[in-house]
């Protein structure tokens, strides 16, 4: 009914466009064919034929029967337990299901994206932490190595200094000892010379010297 009315309106619009394009001066509704078509459409819009009404009722009953009965695998017909006679299945909103499915897909996509971002963030943090720890270990090893090198250098320098001091002390001790020995020899020599001079000065003449008589041991 509504479809035929819409078709008539579309037909009138096309005729108006043709009239305006062709430049005709006669009004469209003045033509008898158009007036007749409009009158027929209005009469069919207000009243329905009894055959069409009965046909629509039969279609509704068939649809209800199809919704109420489901065919099983064995070919037997059984009544659907989930089917509601008062409401039927017409209240199910397929657009809502599609919207829910789309929302779930978007939600799952968002969750996957957030998980990927979180995983990448964790990987990046772990990588940065490992890099930082490697750097710290490297710095610690370098500091320990440098500390060990400085310690060895200080020990070597200290030992070198100690050896140098020991050599100097030993050399000085040797020099002092030699000087002391030289001085002692010189003093002995001078003492001996003084004694000789004194003996030569206090020496008696030869005739006044006492003769030393060697003692002879008796053989018996």
Short mmCIF file of C-alpha atoms in Angstrom, two decimals:
data_model
loop_
_atom_site.label_atom_id
_atom_site.label_comp_id
_atom_site.label_asym_id
_atom_site.label_seq_id
_atom_site.Cartn_x
_atom_site.Cartn_y
_atom_site.Cartn_z
CA UNK A 1 0.00 0.00 0.00
CA UNK A 2 2.59 2.50 1.10
CA UNK A 3 4.91 1.23 -1.60
CA UNK A 4 2.38 1.98 -4.33
CA UNK A 5 1.81 5.44 -2.89
CA UNK A 6 5.51 6.12 -2.91
CA UNK A 7 5.79 4.86 -6.49
CA UNK A 8 3.01 7.25 -7.56
CA UNK A 9 4.74 10.17 -5.87
CA UNK A 10 8.00 9.25 -7.56
CA UNK A 11 6.22 9.06 -10.91
CA UNK A 12 4.73 12.54 -10.34
CA UNK A 13 8.14 13.92 -9.41
CA UNK A 14 9.64 12.47 -12.61
CA UNK A 15 6.86 14.02 -14.68
CA UNK A 16 7.40 17.38 -13.03
CA UNK A 17 11.11 17.19 -13.81
CA UNK A 18 10.34 16.29 -17.44
CA UNK A 19 7.88 19.16 -17.70
CA UNK A 20 10.35 21.66 -16.31
CA UNK A 21 13.10 20.36 -18.56
CA UNK A 22 10.92 20.40 -21.73
CA UNK A 23 9.44 23.81 -20.94
CA UNK A 24 5.75 22.66 -21.24
CA UNK A 25 3.22 25.26 -20.11
CA UNK A 26 0.43 22.80 -19.25
CA UNK A 27 0.20 21.81 -15.52
CA UNK A 28 0.80 18.15 -14.79
CA UNK A 29 -2.34 17.58 -12.77
CA UNK A 30 -4.43 18.94 -15.61
CA UNK A 31 -3.84 15.79 -17.68
CA UNK A 32 -6.68 13.27 -17.31
CA UNK A 33 -4.41 10.18 -17.10
CA UNK A 34 -2.54 11.53 -14.09
CA UNK A 35 -5.75 12.56 -12.33
CA UNK A 36 -7.15 9.06 -12.87
CA UNK A 37 -4.02 7.40 -11.48
CA UNK A 38 -4.07 9.62 -8.39
CA UNK A 39 -7.76 8.85 -7.75
CA UNK A 40 -7.18 5.10 -8.04
CA UNK A 41 -4.23 5.26 -5.64
CA UNK A 42 -6.24 7.17 -3.06
CA UNK A 43 -9.12 4.69 -3.28
CA UNK A 44 -6.74 1.71 -2.82
CA UNK A 45 -5.00 3.45 0.11
CA UNK A 46 -8.21 3.81 2.14
CA UNK A 47 -9.70 0.38 1.48
CA UNK A 48 -8.10 -3.05 1.21
CA UNK A 49 -9.45 -5.79 -0.94
CA UNK A 50 -10.72 -8.84 1.04
CA UNK A 51 -8.44 -11.21 -0.90
CA UNK A 52 -5.31 -9.25 0.03
CA UNK A 53 -6.39 -9.03 3.68
CA UNK A 54 -6.95 -12.78 3.90
CA UNK A 55 -3.62 -13.36 2.16
CA UNK A 56 -1.82 -11.22 4.76
CA UNK A 57 -3.54 -13.12 7.60
CA UNK A 58 -2.50 -16.46 6.11
CA UNK A 59 1.10 -15.24 5.83
CA UNK A 60 1.11 -14.20 9.50
CA UNK A 61 -0.26 -17.60 10.57
CA UNK A 62 2.36 -19.44 8.50
CA UNK A 63 5.11 -17.32 9.99
CA UNK A 64 3.85 -18.03 13.54
CA UNK A 65 3.69 -21.74 12.76
CA UNK A 66 7.22 -21.71 11.37
CA UNK A 67 8.48 -19.88 14.42
CA UNK A 68 6.66 -22.26 16.78
CA UNK A 69 7.72 -25.56 15.20
CA UNK A 70 11.29 -26.66 14.57
CA UNK A 71 12.30 -29.60 12.48
CA UNK A 72 14.70 -32.02 14.18
CA UNK A 73 17.41 -34.19 12.64
CA UNK A 74 15.02 -37.19 12.46
CA UNK A 75 12.54 -35.18 10.40
CA UNK A 76 9.96 -35.04 13.21
CA UNK A 77 8.35 -31.78 14.18
CA UNK A 78 8.59 -30.70 17.77
CA UNK A 79 7.61 -27.60 19.64
CA UNK A 80 10.36 -25.16 20.55
CA UNK A 81 10.65 -24.84 24.33
CA UNK A 82 12.26 -21.40 24.16
CA UNK A 83 9.51 -20.05 21.95
CA UNK A 84 7.06 -17.65 23.59
CA UNK A 85 3.60 -17.60 22.00
CA UNK A 86 2.76 -14.11 23.20
CA UNK A 87 6.02 -12.39 22.25
CA UNK A 88 7.49 -14.64 19.57
CA UNK A 89 11.03 -14.15 18.23
CA UNK A 90 10.30 -10.80 16.65
CA UNK A 91 11.47 -8.90 19.75
CA UNK A 92 15.10 -10.06 19.24
CA UNK A 93 17.19 -7.11 18.14
CA UNK A 94 19.78 -8.20 15.61
CA UNK A 95 21.17 -4.67 15.38
CA UNK A 96 21.84 -4.77 19.11
CA UNK A 97 23.65 -8.10 18.74
CA UNK A 98 25.73 -6.68 15.92
CA UNK A 99 26.48 -3.60 18.01
CA UNK A 100 27.48 -5.83 20.94
CA UNK A 101 29.70 -7.90 18.68
CA UNK A 102 31.31 -4.75 17.31
CA UNK A 103 31.77 -3.39 20.82
CA UNK A 104 33.31 -6.69 21.95
CA UNK A 105 35.66 -6.67 18.98
CA UNK A 106 36.67 -3.09 19.73
CA UNK A 107 37.09 -3.95 23.41
CA UNK A 108 39.19 -7.02 22.60
CA UNK A 109 41.25 -4.97 20.16
CA UNK A 110 41.76 -2.30 22.81
CA UNK A 111 42.68 -4.94 25.40
CA UNK A 112 45.20 -6.52 22.99
CA UNK A 113 46.65 -3.11 22.22
CA UNK A 114 46.94 -2.27 25.93
CA UNK A 115 48.51 -5.68 26.65
CA UNK A 116 50.98 -5.12 23.82
CA UNK A 117 51.80 -1.65 25.15
CA UNK A 118 52.20 -3.04 28.69
CA UNK A 119 54.34 -5.93 27.44
CA UNK A 120 56.53 -3.59 25.40
CA UNK A 121 56.82 -1.27 28.40
CA UNK A 122 57.87 -4.18 30.62
CA UNK A 123 60.36 -5.38 28.00
CA UNK A 124 61.73 -1.84 27.67
CA UNK A 125 61.99 -1.45 31.45
CA UNK A 126 63.70 -4.83 31.80
CA UNK A 127 66.09 -3.98 28.97
CA UNK A 128 66.90 -0.59 30.48
CA UNK A 129 67.36 -2.15 33.93
CA UNK A 130 69.67 -4.83 32.51
CA UNK A 131 71.59 -2.18 30.57
CA UNK A 132 71.91 -0.11 33.74
CA UNK A 133 73.04 -3.15 35.74
CA UNK A 134 75.59 -4.07 33.05
CA UNK A 135 76.88 -0.52 33.09
CA UNK A 136 77.10 -0.55 36.89
CA UNK A 137 78.93 -3.90 36.85
CA UNK A 138 81.31 -2.57 34.22
CA UNK A 139 81.96 0.58 36.26
CA UNK A 140 82.42 -1.51 39.42
CA UNK A 141 84.91 -3.80 37.67
CA UNK A 142 86.78 -0.78 36.29
CA UNK A 143 86.87 0.88 39.72
CA UNK A 144 88.05 -2.33 41.36
CA UNK A 145 90.71 -2.81 38.70
CA UNK A 146 91.88 0.78 39.03
CA UNK A 147 91.84 0.46 42.83
CA UNK A 148 93.92 -2.70 42.58
CA UNK A 149 96.34 -1.03 40.17
CA UNK A 150 96.69 1.98 42.48
CA UNK A 151 97.22 -0.32 45.44
CA UNK A 152 99.92 -2.27 43.57
CA UNK A 153 101.54 0.98 42.45
CA UNK A 154 101.57 2.32 45.99
CA UNK A 155 103.02 -0.96 47.28
CA UNK A 156 105.70 -0.98 44.57
CA UNK A 157 106.57 2.63 45.22
CA UNK A 158 106.70 1.97 48.96
CA UNK A 159 108.89 -1.10 48.46
CA UNK A 160 111.10 0.82 46.05
CA UNK A 161 111.43 3.61 48.55
CA UNK A 162 112.18 1.13 51.33
CA UNK A 163 114.84 -0.59 49.21
CA UNK A 164 116.34 2.73 48.31
CA UNK A 165 116.46 3.80 51.95
CA UNK A 166 117.95 0.45 52.95
CA UNK A 167 120.64 0.72 50.29
CA UNK A 168 121.44 4.26 51.37
CA UNK A 169 121.58 3.27 55.04
CA UNK A 170 123.74 0.27 54.25
CA UNK A 171 126.06 2.41 52.16
CA UNK A 172 126.25 5.06 54.84
CA UNK A 173 126.83 2.40 57.48
CA UNK A 174 129.61 0.91 55.41
CA UNK A 175 131.10 4.32 54.84
CA UNK A 176 130.94 5.12 58.56
CA UNK A 177 132.48 1.77 59.40
CA UNK A 178 135.30 2.28 56.94
CA UNK A 179 135.84 5.76 58.24
CA UNK A 180 135.89 4.47 61.77
CA UNK A 181 138.34 1.71 60.89
CA UNK A 182 140.54 4.17 59.05
CA UNK A 183 140.45 6.46 62.03
CA UNK A 184 141.28 3.59 64.37
CA UNK A 185 144.21 2.54 62.21
CA UNK A 186 145.42 6.06 62.09
CA UNK A 187 145.06 6.39 65.83
CA UNK A 188 146.96 3.14 66.40
CA UNK A 189 149.64 4.27 64.09
CA UNK A 190 149.90 7.62 65.82
CA UNK A 191 149.93 5.93 69.21
CA UNK A 192 152.66 3.64 68.08
CA UNK A 193 154.66 6.52 66.72
CA UNK A 194 154.25 8.44 69.95
CA UNK A 195 155.32 5.43 71.90
CA UNK A 196 158.34 4.94 69.69
CA UNK A 197 159.33 8.55 70.07
CA UNK A 198 158.89 8.31 73.80
CA UNK A 199 160.94 5.14 73.97
CA UNK A 200 163.66 6.64 71.81
CA UNK A 201 163.77 9.69 74.02
CA UNK A 202 163.91 7.77 77.30
CA UNK A 203 166.32 5.17 76.03
CA UNK A 204 169.43 4.50 78.18
CA UNK A 205 172.85 4.10 76.72
CA UNK A 206 173.89 0.68 75.63
CA UNK A 207 176.18 -0.02 78.45
CA UNK A 208 173.50 0.65 80.99
CA UNK A 209 171.07 -1.68 79.48
CA UNK A 210 170.23 -4.78 81.42
CA UNK A 211 171.22 -7.92 79.68
CA UNK A 212 168.58 -10.40 79.37
CA UNK A 213 169.85 -13.76 80.26
CA UNK A 214 167.99 -16.51 78.69
CA UNK A 215 166.90 -19.12 81.11
CA UNK A 216 167.92 -22.54 80.24
CA UNK A 217 165.91 -25.42 81.29
CA UNK A 218 167.72 -28.18 83.03
CA UNK A 219 167.69 -31.35 81.17
CA UNK A 220 167.59 -33.38 84.31
#
